[in-house]
PDB file of C-alpha atoms and ligand atoms in Angstrom:
ATOM      1  CA  UNK A   1      28.885-211.390 -48.320  1.00 78.00           C
ATOM      2  CA  UNK A   2      30.369-214.668 -49.473  1.00 84.00           C
ATOM      3  CA  UNK A   3      28.499-216.225 -52.454  1.00 95.00           C
ATOM      4  CA  UNK A   4      27.094-219.799 -52.216  1.00 97.00           C
ATOM      5  CA  UNK A   5      27.283-222.011 -55.306  1.00 98.00           C
ATOM      6  CA  UNK A   6      24.845-224.850 -55.401  1.00 98.00           C
ATOM      7  CA  UNK A   7      24.713-227.647 -57.949  1.00 98.00           C
ATOM      8  CA  UNK A   8      22.538-230.669 -58.874  1.00 98.00           C
ATOM      9  CA  UNK A   9      21.694-232.669 -61.966  1.00 98.00           C
ATOM     10  CA  UNK A  10      18.365-230.827 -62.095  1.00 98.00           C
ATOM     11  CA  UNK A  11      15.684-229.242 -59.875  1.00 98.00           C
ATOM     12  CA  UNK A  12      16.277-231.640 -56.875  1.00 98.00           C
ATOM     13  CA  UNK A  13      18.890-229.417 -55.239  1.00 98.00           C
ATOM     14  CA  UNK A  14      16.211-226.662 -54.974  1.00 98.00           C
ATOM     15  CA  UNK A  15      15.046-228.743 -51.870  1.00 97.00           C
ATOM     16  CA  UNK A  16      18.433-227.842 -50.276  1.00 98.00           C
ATOM     17  CA  UNK A  17      18.536-224.249 -51.735  1.00 98.00           C
ATOM     18  CA  UNK A  18      15.222-223.296 -50.205  1.00 97.00           C
ATOM     19  CA  UNK A  19      16.642-224.207 -46.743  1.00 97.00           C
ATOM     20  CA  UNK A  20      19.842-222.186 -47.488  1.00 97.00           C
ATOM     21  CA  UNK A  21      17.556-219.206 -48.453  1.00 97.00           C
ATOM     22  CA  UNK A  22      15.621-219.659 -45.237  1.00 96.00           C
ATOM     23  CA  UNK A  23      18.554-219.590 -42.820  1.00 96.00           C
ATOM     24  CA  UNK A  24      20.999-217.430 -44.835  1.00 95.00           C
ATOM     25  CA  UNK A  25      18.770-214.901 -46.623  1.00 94.00           C
ATOM     26  CA  UNK A  26      21.486-212.182 -46.676  1.00 92.00           C
ATOM     27  CA  UNK A  27      23.738-214.389 -48.931  1.00 94.00           C
ATOM     28  CA  UNK A  28      23.835-214.365 -52.729  1.00 96.00           C
ATOM     29  CA  UNK A  29      23.378-217.855 -54.263  1.00 97.00           C
ATOM     30  CA  UNK A  30      24.047-219.219 -57.700  1.00 98.00           C
ATOM     31  CA  UNK A  31      22.239-222.469 -58.530  1.00 98.00           C
ATOM     32  CA  UNK A  32      23.406-224.717 -61.409  1.00 98.00           C
ATOM     33  CA  UNK A  33      21.086-227.497 -62.745  1.00 98.00           C
ATOM     34  CA  UNK A  34      22.857-229.845 -65.225  1.00 98.00           C
ATOM     35  CA  UNK A  35      19.661-230.753 -66.930  1.00 98.00           C
ATOM     36  CA  UNK A  36      21.495-231.570 -70.165  1.00 97.00           C
ATOM     37  CA  UNK A  37      22.742-234.626 -68.277  1.00 97.00           C
ATOM     38  CA  UNK A  38      19.944-235.477 -65.812  1.00 98.00           C
ATOM     39  CA  UNK A  39      19.625-238.095 -64.354  1.00 98.00           C
ATOM     40  CA  UNK A  40      23.020-238.547 -62.739  1.00 98.00           C
ATOM     41  CA  UNK A  41      21.698-241.454 -60.652  1.00 98.00           C
ATOM     42  CA  UNK A  42      21.932-243.979 -63.462  1.00 98.00           C
ATOM     43  CA  UNK A  43      25.392-242.958 -64.675  1.00 98.00           C
ATOM     44  CA  UNK A  44      28.924-244.284 -63.606  1.00 98.00           C
ATOM     45  CA  UNK A  45      30.805-242.223 -61.045  1.00 98.00           C
ATOM     46  CA  UNK A  46      33.578-241.294 -63.425  1.00 98.00           C
ATOM     47  CA  UNK A  47      31.117-239.643 -65.814  1.00 98.00           C
ATOM     48  CA  UNK A  48      29.268-237.756 -63.009  1.00 98.00           C
ATOM     49  CA  UNK A  49      32.655-236.698 -61.685  1.00 98.00           C
ATOM     50  CA  UNK A  50      33.667-235.102 -65.019  1.00 97.00           C
ATOM     51  CA  UNK A  51      30.339-233.073 -65.186  1.00 98.00           C
ATOM     52  CA  UNK A  52      30.617-232.031 -61.468  1.00 98.00           C
ATOM     53  CA  UNK A  53      34.303-230.975 -61.765  1.00 97.00           C
ATOM     54  CA  UNK A  54      33.498-228.747 -64.745  1.00 97.00           C
ATOM     55  CA  UNK A  55      30.526-227.158 -62.994  1.00 98.00           C
ATOM     56  CA  UNK A  56      32.585-226.590 -59.856  1.00 97.00           C
ATOM     57  CA  UNK A  57      35.288-224.727 -61.891  1.00 97.00           C
ATOM     58  CA  UNK A  58      32.502-222.682 -63.552  1.00 96.00           C
ATOM     59  CA  UNK A  59      30.947-221.770 -60.198  1.00 97.00           C
ATOM     60  CA  UNK A  60      34.339-220.811 -58.673  1.00 96.00           C
ATOM     61  CA  UNK A  61      34.886-218.568 -61.848  1.00 95.00           C
ATOM     62  CA  UNK A  62      31.521-217.020 -61.135  1.00 95.00           C
ATOM     63  CA  UNK A  63      32.785-216.029 -57.659  1.00 94.00           C
ATOM     64  CA  UNK A  64      31.308-218.831 -55.509  1.00 96.00           C
ATOM     65  CA  UNK A  65      33.126-218.993 -52.175  1.00 95.00           C
ATOM     66  CA  UNK A  66      31.507-222.228 -51.078  1.00 97.00           C
ATOM     67  CA  UNK A  67      30.197-225.077 -53.231  1.00 98.00           C
ATOM     68  CA  UNK A  68      27.302-227.188 -52.138  1.00 98.00           C
ATOM     69  CA  UNK A  69      26.845-230.538 -53.941  1.00 98.00           C
ATOM     70  CA  UNK A  70      23.064-230.583 -53.458  1.00 98.00           C
ATOM     71  CA  UNK A  71      22.980-233.997 -54.954  1.00 98.00           C
ATOM     72  CA  UNK A  72      23.697-237.305 -53.282  1.00 98.00           C
ATOM     73  CA  UNK A  73      24.932-238.904 -56.510  1.00 98.00           C
ATOM     74  CA  UNK A  74      27.379-236.060 -57.207  1.00 98.00           C
ATOM     75  CA  UNK A  75      28.595-236.269 -53.582  1.00 98.00           C
ATOM     76  CA  UNK A  76      29.159-239.998 -53.908  1.00 98.00           C
ATOM     77  CA  UNK A  77      31.113-239.612 -57.036  1.00 98.00           C
ATOM     78  CA  UNK A  78      33.058-236.424 -56.485  1.00 98.00           C
ATOM     79  CA  UNK A  79      33.137-234.965 -52.954  1.00 98.00           C
ATOM     80  CA  UNK A  80      36.406-236.532 -51.769  1.00 97.00           C
ATOM     81  CA  UNK A  81      38.098-235.824 -55.237  1.00 98.00           C
ATOM     82  CA  UNK A  82      36.916-232.163 -55.294  1.00 98.00           C
ATOM     83  CA  UNK A  83      38.346-231.613 -51.760  1.00 98.00           C
ATOM     84  CA  UNK A  84      41.691-232.894 -53.065  1.00 98.00           C
ATOM     85  CA  UNK A  85      41.625-230.900 -56.227  1.00 98.00           C
ATOM     86  CA  UNK A  86      40.480-227.616 -54.704  1.00 98.00           C
ATOM     87  CA  UNK A  87      41.904-227.633 -51.148  1.00 97.00           C
ATOM     88  CA  UNK A  88      41.098-223.976 -50.560  1.00 96.00           C
ATOM     89  CA  UNK A  89      37.455-224.182 -51.438  1.00 97.00           C
ATOM     90  CA  UNK A  90      34.965-225.296 -48.722  1.00 97.00           C
ATOM     91  CA  UNK A  91      32.616-228.015 -50.066  1.00 98.00           C
ATOM     92  CA  UNK A  92      29.399-229.251 -48.474  1.00 98.00           C
ATOM     93  CA  UNK A  93      28.135-232.582 -49.707  1.00 97.00           C
ATOM     94  CA  UNK A  94      25.093-234.748 -49.064  1.00 96.00           C
ATOM     95  CA  UNK A  95      25.324-237.890 -47.008  1.00 94.00           C
ATOM     96  CA  UNK A  96      22.289-240.255 -46.783  1.00 95.00           C
ATOM     97  CA  UNK A  97      20.686-239.530 -43.370  1.00 94.00           C
ATOM     98  CA  UNK A  98      20.908-243.095 -42.185  1.00 95.00           C
ATOM     99  CA  UNK A  99      22.331-242.292 -38.752  1.00 94.00           C
ATOM    100  CA  UNK A 100      19.283-240.188 -37.532  1.00 93.00           C
ATOM    101  CA  UNK A 101      16.926-242.754 -39.048  1.00 94.00           C
ATOM    102  CA  UNK A 102      18.672-245.667 -37.273  1.00 96.00           C
ATOM    103  CA  UNK A 103      18.729-243.796 -33.956  1.00 95.00           C
ATOM    104  CA  UNK A 104      15.041-242.898 -34.324  1.00 94.00           C
ATOM    105  CA  UNK A 105      13.565-246.158 -35.559  1.00 96.00           C
ATOM    106  CA  UNK A 106      11.150-247.963 -33.266  1.00 96.00           C
ATOM    107  CA  UNK A 107      10.509-250.981 -35.531  1.00 97.00           C
ATOM    108  CA  UNK A 108      14.275-251.585 -36.170  1.00 97.00           C
ATOM    109  CA  UNK A 109      13.686-251.225 -39.989  1.00 97.00           C
ATOM    110  CA  UNK A 110      14.855-248.264 -42.037  1.00 97.00           C
ATOM    111  CA  UNK A 111      14.027-247.720 -45.721  1.00 97.00           C
ATOM    112  CA  UNK A 112      16.154-245.646 -47.982  1.00 97.00           C
ATOM    113  CA  UNK A 113      14.901-244.226 -51.199  1.00 97.00           C
ATOM    114  CA  UNK A 114      17.853-243.271 -53.425  1.00 98.00           C
ATOM    115  CA  UNK A 115      19.471-243.675 -56.808  1.00 98.00           C
ATOM    116  CA  UNK A 116      21.914-246.392 -58.039  1.00 98.00           C
ATOM    117  CA  UNK A 117      24.958-244.083 -58.145  1.00 98.00           C
ATOM    118  CA  UNK A 118      24.440-243.157 -54.526  1.00 98.00           C
ATOM    119  CA  UNK A 119      23.878-246.770 -53.387  1.00 98.00           C
ATOM    120  CA  UNK A 120      27.063-247.797 -55.265  1.00 97.00           C
ATOM    121  CA  UNK A 121      29.203-245.217 -53.516  1.00 96.00           C
ATOM    122  CA  UNK A 122      31.871-245.882 -50.951  1.00 96.00           C
ATOM    123  CA  UNK A 123      30.277-243.409 -48.529  1.00 95.00           C
ATOM    124  CA  UNK A 124      26.940-245.291 -48.671  1.00 97.00           C
ATOM    125  CA  UNK A 125      28.769-248.654 -48.029  1.00 97.00           C
ATOM    126  CA  UNK A 126      30.564-247.154 -45.113  1.00 97.00           C
ATOM    127  CA  UNK A 127      27.297-245.912 -43.561  1.00 97.00           C
ATOM    128  CA  UNK A 128      25.746-249.324 -44.053  1.00 97.00           C
ATOM    129  CA  UNK A 129      28.727-250.951 -42.389  1.00 96.00           C
ATOM    130  CA  UNK A 130      28.571-248.548 -39.451  1.00 96.00           C
ATOM    131  CA  UNK A 131      24.834-248.373 -38.827  1.00 96.00           C
ATOM    132  CA  UNK A 132      23.550-251.571 -40.532  1.00 94.00           C
ATOM    133  CA  UNK A 133      24.254-253.450 -37.293  1.00 94.00           C
ATOM    134  CA  UNK A 134      21.869-251.223 -35.252  1.00 96.00           C
ATOM    135  CA  UNK A 135      18.913-251.606 -37.604  1.00 98.00           C
ATOM    136  CA  UNK A 136      17.905-253.437 -40.793  1.00 98.00           C
ATOM    137  CA  UNK A 137      18.466-250.928 -43.616  1.00 98.00           C
ATOM    138  CA  UNK A 138      16.665-251.584 -46.891  1.00 98.00           C
ATOM    139  CA  UNK A 139      17.942-249.765 -50.017  1.00 98.00           C
ATOM    140  CA  UNK A 140      15.494-248.957 -52.802  1.00 98.00           C
ATOM    141  CA  UNK A 141      16.682-247.131 -55.943  1.00 98.00           C
ATOM    142  CA  UNK A 142      13.786-245.063 -57.188  1.00 98.00           C
ATOM    143  CA  UNK A 143      14.801-243.538 -60.614  1.00 98.00           C
ATOM    144  CA  UNK A 144      11.202-242.821 -61.717  1.00 98.00           C
ATOM    145  CA  UNK A 145      10.777-240.347 -58.810  1.00 98.00           C
ATOM    146  CA  UNK A 146      13.559-238.215 -60.211  1.00 98.00           C
ATOM    147  CA  UNK A 147      11.816-238.098 -63.579  1.00 98.00           C
ATOM    148  CA  UNK A 148       8.549-237.136 -61.920  1.00 98.00           C
ATOM    149  CA  UNK A 149      10.055-234.235 -59.921  1.00 98.00           C
ATOM    150  CA  UNK A 150      11.985-232.999 -62.982  1.00 98.00           C
ATOM    151  CA  UNK A 151       8.616-232.724 -64.747  1.00 98.00           C
ATOM    152  CA  UNK A 152       7.226-230.820 -61.770  1.00 98.00           C
ATOM    153  CA  UNK A 153       4.826-233.651 -60.931  1.00 98.00           C
ATOM    154  CA  UNK A 154       4.826-233.786 -57.198  1.00 98.00           C
ATOM    155  CA  UNK A 155       1.093-234.468 -56.551  1.00 97.00           C
ATOM    156  CA  UNK A 156      -1.778-236.326 -58.146  1.00 98.00           C
ATOM    157  CA  UNK A 157      -2.278-239.937 -59.272  1.00 98.00           C
ATOM    158  CA  UNK A 158       0.897-240.419 -61.260  1.00 98.00           C
ATOM    159  CA  UNK A 159       3.073-239.246 -58.256  1.00 98.00           C
ATOM    160  CA  UNK A 160       0.885-241.304 -55.871  1.00 98.00           C
ATOM    161  CA  UNK A 161       1.214-244.526 -57.778  1.00 98.00           C
ATOM    162  CA  UNK A 162       4.972-244.233 -58.458  1.00 98.00           C
ATOM    163  CA  UNK A 163       5.631-243.448 -54.786  1.00 98.00           C
ATOM    164  CA  UNK A 164       3.447-246.374 -53.720  1.00 98.00           C
ATOM    165  CA  UNK A 165       5.308-248.726 -56.019  1.00 98.00           C
ATOM    166  CA  UNK A 166       8.607-247.989 -54.314  1.00 98.00           C
ATOM    167  CA  UNK A 167       7.308-247.464 -50.823  1.00 97.00           C
ATOM    168  CA  UNK A 168       4.939-250.339 -50.302  1.00 97.00           C
ATOM    169  CA  UNK A 169       7.690-253.060 -50.090  1.00 97.00           C
ATOM    170  CA  UNK A 170       9.499-250.934 -47.461  1.00 97.00           C
ATOM    171  CA  UNK A 171       6.372-250.471 -45.499  1.00 97.00           C
ATOM    172  CA  UNK A 172       5.510-254.166 -45.750  1.00 97.00           C
ATOM    173  CA  UNK A 173       8.991-255.001 -44.344  1.00 97.00           C
ATOM    174  CA  UNK A 174       8.161-252.819 -41.318  1.00 97.00           C
ATOM    175  CA  UNK A 175      10.170-249.605 -42.104  1.00 96.00           C
ATOM    176  CA  UNK A 176       9.067-246.633 -39.876  1.00 95.00           C
ATOM    177  CA  UNK A 177      11.809-244.279 -41.111  1.00 95.00           C
ATOM    178  CA  UNK A 178      12.152-243.398 -44.820  1.00 96.00           C
ATOM    179  CA  UNK A 179      15.528-241.755 -45.698  1.00 95.00           C
ATOM    180  CA  UNK A 180      15.265-239.486 -48.682  1.00 96.00           C
ATOM    181  CA  UNK A 181      18.703-240.096 -50.139  1.00 97.00           C
ATOM    182  CA  UNK A 182      18.143-238.060 -53.285  1.00 97.00           C
ATOM    183  CA  UNK A 183      17.473-234.341 -53.162  1.00 98.00           C
ATOM    184  CA  UNK A 184      14.637-234.666 -55.633  1.00 98.00           C
ATOM    185  CA  UNK A 185      12.545-236.636 -53.145  1.00 97.00           C
ATOM    186  CA  UNK A 186      11.655-234.098 -50.424  1.00 96.00           C
ATOM    187  CA  UNK A 187       9.443-232.479 -53.080  1.00 97.00           C
ATOM    188  CA  UNK A 188       7.378-235.665 -52.844  1.00 97.00           C
ATOM    189  CA  UNK A 189       7.211-235.625 -49.041  1.00 95.00           C
ATOM    190  CA  UNK A 190       3.538-234.940 -48.901  1.00 95.00           C
ATOM    191  CA  UNK A 191       2.760-237.908 -51.190  1.00 97.00           C
ATOM    192  CA  UNK A 192       5.139-240.110 -49.206  1.00 95.00           C
ATOM    193  CA  UNK A 193       3.333-239.089 -45.960  1.00 94.00           C
ATOM    194  CA  UNK A 194       0.032-239.787 -47.786  1.00 95.00           C
ATOM    195  CA  UNK A 195       1.029-243.319 -48.754  1.00 96.00           C
ATOM    196  CA  UNK A 196       2.842-244.178 -45.485  1.00 93.00           C
ATOM    197  CA  UNK A 197       0.379-242.554 -43.094  1.00 88.00           C
ATOM    198  CA  UNK A 198       1.834-242.165 -39.687  1.00 81.00           C
ATOM    199  CA  UNK A 199       3.678-245.431 -39.811  1.00 79.00           C
ATOM    200  CA  UNK A 200       6.775-243.970 -41.521  1.00 82.00           C
ATOM    201  CA  UNK A 201       8.366-240.612 -41.376  1.00 79.00           C
ATOM    202  CA  UNK A 202      10.373-239.147 -44.369  1.00 83.00           C
ATOM    203  CA  UNK A 203      13.852-237.967 -43.287  1.00 85.00           C
ATOM    204  CA  UNK A 204      14.948-234.885 -45.299  1.00 87.00           C
ATOM    205  CA  UNK A 205      18.534-233.579 -44.742  1.00 88.00           C
ATOM    206  CA  UNK A 206      17.967-230.130 -46.352  1.00 92.00           C
ATOM    207  CA  UNK A 207      17.949-228.124 -43.106  1.00 93.00           C
ATOM    208  CA  UNK A 208      20.993-229.885 -41.710  1.00 94.00           C
ATOM    209  CA  UNK A 209      22.878-229.133 -44.915  1.00 96.00           C
ATOM    210  CA  UNK A 210      21.989-225.456 -44.719  1.00 97.00           C
ATOM    211  CA  UNK A 211      23.337-225.314 -41.182  1.00 96.00           C
ATOM    212  CA  UNK A 212      26.574-226.874 -42.289  1.00 97.00           C
ATOM    213  CA  UNK A 213      26.878-224.277 -45.071  1.00 97.00           C
ATOM    214  CA  UNK A 214      26.527-221.539 -42.437  1.00 96.00           C
ATOM    215  CA  UNK A 215      29.307-223.224 -40.403  1.00 96.00           C
ATOM    216  CA  UNK A 216      31.830-223.304 -43.378  1.00 95.00           C
ATOM    217  CA  UNK A 217      31.062-219.835 -44.856  1.00 92.00           C
ATOM    218  CA  UNK A 218      34.171-217.569 -44.964  1.00 85.00           C
ATOM    219  CA  UNK A 219      33.901-214.752 -42.474  1.00 79.00           C
ATOM    220  CA  UNK A 220      33.609-211.741 -44.926  1.00 73.00           C
ATOM    221  CA  UNK A 221      31.142-208.807 -45.229  1.00 72.00           C
ATOM    222  CA  UNK A 222      30.568-206.888 -48.406  1.00 69.00           C
ATOM    223  CA  UNK A 223      27.989-204.288 -49.094  1.00 67.00           C
ATOM    224  CA  UNK A 224      25.227-204.893 -51.576  1.00 78.00           C
ATOM    225  CA  UNK A 225      21.906-206.618 -51.928  1.00 87.00           C
ATOM    226  CA  UNK A 226      21.970-210.435 -52.186  1.00 92.00           C
ATOM    227  CA  UNK A 227      21.215-211.882 -55.583  1.00 94.00           C
ATOM    228  CA  UNK A 228      19.820-215.263 -56.555  1.00 96.00           C
ATOM    229  CA  UNK A 229      20.828-216.681 -59.980  1.00 97.00           C
ATOM    230  CA  UNK A 230      19.519-219.820 -61.504  1.00 98.00           C
ATOM    231  CA  UNK A 231      21.301-221.506 -64.388  1.00 98.00           C
ATOM    232  CA  UNK A 232      20.625-224.593 -66.402  1.00 98.00           C
ATOM    233  CA  UNK A 233      22.534-226.449 -69.083  1.00 97.00           C
ATOM    234  CA  UNK A 234      19.184-227.223 -70.804  1.00 98.00           C
ATOM    235  CA  UNK A 235      16.062-224.984 -71.581  1.00 98.00           C
ATOM    236  CA  UNK A 236      15.855-221.973 -69.289  1.00 98.00           C
ATOM    237  CA  UNK A 237      12.133-221.464 -69.783  1.00 98.00           C
ATOM    238  CA  UNK A 238      11.382-225.030 -68.834  1.00 98.00           C
ATOM    239  CA  UNK A 239      13.542-224.808 -65.779  1.00 98.00           C
ATOM    240  CA  UNK A 240      11.978-221.559 -64.674  1.00 98.00           C
ATOM    241  CA  UNK A 241       8.495-222.917 -64.906  1.00 98.00           C
ATOM    242  CA  UNK A 242       9.158-225.998 -62.928  1.00 98.00           C
ATOM    243  CA  UNK A 243      11.427-224.294 -60.399  1.00 98.00           C
ATOM    244  CA  UNK A 244       8.835-221.556 -59.761  1.00 98.00           C
ATOM    245  CA  UNK A 245       6.270-224.231 -58.928  1.00 97.00           C
ATOM    246  CA  UNK A 246       8.681-226.112 -56.669  1.00 98.00           C
ATOM    247  CA  UNK A 247       9.888-222.920 -54.882  1.00 97.00           C
ATOM    248  CA  UNK A 248       6.547-221.294 -54.650  1.00 96.00           C
ATOM    249  CA  UNK A 249       8.037-218.007 -55.989  1.00 96.00           C
ATOM    250  CA  UNK A 250       8.909-216.705 -59.498  1.00 97.00           C
ATOM    251  CA  UNK A 251      12.289-217.999 -60.664  1.00 98.00           C
ATOM    252  CA  UNK A 252      14.103-216.442 -63.683  1.00 98.00           C
ATOM    253  CA  UNK A 253      16.692-218.705 -65.317  1.00 98.00           C
ATOM    254  CA  UNK A 254      19.430-218.520 -67.885  1.00 97.00           C
ATOM    255  CA  UNK A 255      20.844-221.264 -70.072  1.00 97.00           C
ATOM    256  CA  UNK A 256      24.578-221.470 -69.566  1.00 96.00           C
ATOM    257  CA  UNK A 257      26.691-224.321 -70.933  1.00 91.00           C
ATOM    258  CA  UNK A 258      29.746-224.933 -68.708  1.00 82.00           C
ATOM    259  CA  UNK A 259      31.439-226.921 -71.390  1.00 69.00           C
ATOM    260  CA  UNK A 260      31.271-227.755 -75.079  1.00 41.00           C
ATOM    261  CA  UNK A 261      30.076-231.233 -75.649  1.00 47.00           C
TER     262      UNK A 261
HETATM  263  N1  DGL B   1      19.169-235.062 -56.986  1.00 53.17           N
HETATM  264  C1  DGL B   1      20.202-236.060 -57.171  1.00 53.17           C
HETATM  265  C2  DGL B   1      20.589-236.732 -55.931  1.00 53.17           C
HETATM  266  O1  DGL B   1      20.393-236.302 -54.871  1.00 53.17           O
HETATM  267  C3  DGL B   1      20.298-236.709 -58.555  1.00 53.17           C
HETATM  268  C4  DGL B   1      19.196-237.457 -59.028  1.00 53.17           C
HETATM  269  C5  DGL B   1      19.533-237.873 -60.479  1.00 53.17           C
HETATM  270  O2  DGL B   1      19.942-237.063 -61.269  1.00 53.17           O
HETATM  271  O3  DGL B   1      19.512-239.139 -60.664  1.00 53.17           O
HETATM  272  O4  DGL B   1      21.084-237.882 -56.029  1.00 53.17           O
END
């Protein structure tokens, strides 16, 4: 079966990977967390692109037939360039889910929790231009939430107070849809629901991305049991511990550096 390569700056892309495992359990996956360089969201696009291009080449070398940029910041910096550089490889990227939020809002106000790199991207600006006339869209970079999820802190008072700090101004402005435009944030969905109550719904694109992966997979069948590999550019033990908690199943990881730097 075709192998699916998935990358992110850290553990956030696991929120997409769990959906891929759910709807494509017969496929092998290889997940790369670039934790030596997390966060991506505060970096310039050119720097993110150099990391993502190297990881892409590495994953293709490992036999990945499809590459999923399970990271909004990486998609903002690199998706278009990667499609030009590797025209034979299918890529699936993340697009902030502004369209469904704008279509579903009752209040006419949509809040977007994201990172600076995503907010600065041409794709995001196009979405604002296209849908910003249909609703008021408020953009809120929330870098501290990336740090929390990287540490595996997805519940408790620290998570609650950080989420409140970013969410309150959106709720006060009347937002009834909260777009999670960073793959780390779906892991905080319970806390977000807790803070927002029933007034605002978090919009998580993970399942839609997994369905898109199914659409672009090459039509090929091989024998053999599917495997799931987890790689990080930082400490494998730390990654395995946090990822096991987030995935609710034991994760075994390896440290693999995709470049010397
Ligand atoms: N999970 C990533 C995203 O979706 C990156 C977060 C970060 O490294 O800043 O944007």
